[in-house]
Amino acid sequence: MVQHTSEGHVLADVSVPGNLYCGNIHGFNPEACEPGRVGSGSDAHFRRVGNSFEKGQDVGAAIDPLDRPKGVWELPGDPYGRYYVVEHKPLEQWAEGTLLTDVSGGYETFPLKTWCINGTWRKVWNNATQVEHIKGYDLIIDVNNDGKYSPGVDILDQQDNQDNEAGFWVVEDPATAGDFKVGTVELVGDVTDLTYPAMDRTILNYEAQAIINYPADQAGIEQPVSNQSAPYPVVVFLHGEHADCQWDNFNDYSWFLDEGKCPGTPIPNHAGYNYLLEQLASQGFIALSINTQGIQGAQSPWQYELRGKIVMNFLDKLKAWNNGDTELGHPNQTALANLFAGKVDLTRIGLVGHSRGGEGVVAAEAYNNFRAANNRYNIKAIAALAPSDNYRIDQNTGGFVPKTSAYLLLTGGLDDVTDFIGYRIYERAYKNESQARQEKMEVDIYGANHNYFNTVWTTFSGDDADNVTTSETRLTDQQQQRITQSLLSAFFRFQLQETKAYKDLFAGDLKLSALLQIRYFPSYQGKNRMTVDDFEQGTLNDGVNTLGGTITNNQFLIIKEEKLLANNPNGCGYPNSANLPQDTHFRGCTKGVILAGNGGSYVTTLPEGKYDVSNFKFLSFKVAKVVDDNPPLNSVGQDIYLRAYLVDSAGNIGIHEAGTYLYDTIPHPQQRQGGHMSYPANEAVLTNVDIPLGMFSHIHTQPYQAAGVNLKDVRKVVIQLRTSATIGLDEIEFTQ
């Protein structure tokens, strides 16, 4: 979880106390200082370091002694150098003799050469601030103290960065409103036949309705779209199943489908995301929310197909308006075409779905991919809020799954969809090397429920966990919507506006001050991964991994590969899986391994041709804490003590502590008691643990590691459980 360059040597480091671990390091000499570790004795730290900092946060930096930078380590005596924070510019512009202008209030002078990281770590920018929303900086250590950049002598943080990215970023909370005013327009009364020629189903005509917010120079209804940064990326929202008609104090789900018109007041479910539409529009997106009231009563797999068709229909409308097409027959079509002509960037599209809408937006991607190449849209990113996965249950041979888009899953620990079926889509997405992988991210929000993502649904009692009693604090609607703003905005600014700094929010390396009181657990999996074992072989086999290497173990009381899922009689949709063993203590649906006992080692080997992992940066695996086991080995709040090993052909062993006491918590399952949420009381969350390969490959002074592991010749990965516990393990990978 330490991020550093292999040649640049400089670590950008978070120094806010809330982001650090403080305390003794288990198994180490408490008076010694190890590389990668800051402090000693009771003040020992393993610092979580990243390259993104929130405005107002202190920025620290250090030379990583694990890298022992050339030139610095050979200097005689105890040399000092100057730490400069400078505005970022491409590497080719850092010429010999370039003057160094510090923007942090003045350079700092500190030691350059220590074998312990806390010897060079210093605060380099107090209360980092800037006018810009987001800005990149480079960190330079002026080794010869002349105030000029000297290539080959001075250390430039981004010198080995092939993408020419900044050494680090200072960013605003992504929930901050942008510079644009917000214009708005509503589409109503557009009757559309959604029957596609390739489909054998027909429906009644659908009356399309949507709220559209967009960047404008003046706020208001049908104000002109701003020309400032046009054309703008698009984000489409799709709500889920909910009552659509309120009459005689009764909420009904089927009036628009079965009766044609609501005899009372229509419920504007799509307006529940206005707080997100307005924020995204201010940040340079055209954001629209679709009303699906006409299909709320369709309780079949067809409903999910239909939701996908509706999204595609609206993308077709946007395309027509962008082209200035006024011939679609709608009364305000001319006004919409005049408003959006030339302003819509259909090469950058994001989709958001909530509940059944979360399944519908993945269906939309599938329908998009069914189209002829010249009629497809570039859907680059999909976000799902507490999604369903009902189509898979009804059609046991398959289900919708992202295949071409980056994917974000947001779930709440108090969701009243008790089996958390939406996790299954995430688990199915980009499982192995046979398909072109995209990034996928997941954030589990403790205390969040199903309805509070939508402000209209928030006001309806009886829909969501009203009788829950739990040891976890239930989030207020304002808290849940606040974290949703930050996460969704960060995701789409990352994927559609290429604001790469926000990736750190999903990797766990950027902690926002406004969210410090909310317990949430992010996981990030990138495109470039080599899966050692995802346990998804056709038949369960606890002796062979995904690559074909052998698996051995010792000392565990229990080791078994099986389905890890919530209580679900359908076997969570795995084809022909009714007779497979399963453990129902988990959210979602995947295959993995259960390890239980008073400690033990799980050893998985790399086969010939897979020994070289030097092009990767992390050893990654997913682990969960199980508490409802028999006998109970895990208690509330108990840490999981793990250790990860890499072993090369020469027998060199790299060992790194990976317990919850060092890094982010492997979360204790959210306790769910009361009402219809009594079972299961605890559902384990598989959470990513990412360990830099540098922690295994460098020479350490630890008594059990005399030499570093050769990353070009790794033969074994070992996960060691060092306490009495039961854990679930999945997706052992080498990643970027």
CSV table of N, CA, C and O in Angstrom, one decimal, residues 13 117 137 236 462 611 732:
chain,number,residue,atom,x,y,z
A,13,ASP,N,3.4,11.7,0.5
A,13,ASP,CA,3.0,11.0,1.7
A,13,ASP,C,1.9,11.8,2.4
A,13,ASP,O,2.0,13.0,2.6
A,117,ILE,N,13.1,5.2,6.7
A,117,ILE,CA,12.3,6.2,5.9
A,117,ILE,C,12.0,7.5,6.8
A,117,ILE,O,11.9,8.6,6.2
A,137,TYR,N,1.6,18.8,-9.4
A,137,TYR,CA,2.9,19.3,-8.9
A,137,TYR,C,4.0,18.3,-9.1
A,137,TYR,O,3.7,17.1,-9.1
A,236,VAL,N,-26.1,9.4,-17.9
A,236,VAL,CA,-27.6,9.1,-17.9
A,236,VAL,C,-27.9,8.3,-16.6
A,236,VAL,O,-27.2,7.3,-16.3
A,462,GLY,N,-41.4,2.5,5.4
A,462,GLY,CA,-41.7,1.1,5.2
A,462,GLY,C,-41.0,0.5,4.1
A,462,GLY,O,-41.1,-0.8,3.9
A,611,TYR,N,6.6,-17.1,-14.2
A,611,TYR,CA,7.4,-16.8,-13.1
A,611,TYR,C,7.8,-15.3,-13.0
A,611,TYR,O,8.0,-14.7,-11.9
A,732,ILE,N,-6.4,-14.0,-6.0
A,732,ILE,CA,-5.0,-13.7,-5.8
A,732,ILE,C,-4.4,-13.3,-7.1
A,732,ILE,O,-4.4,-14.1,-8.1
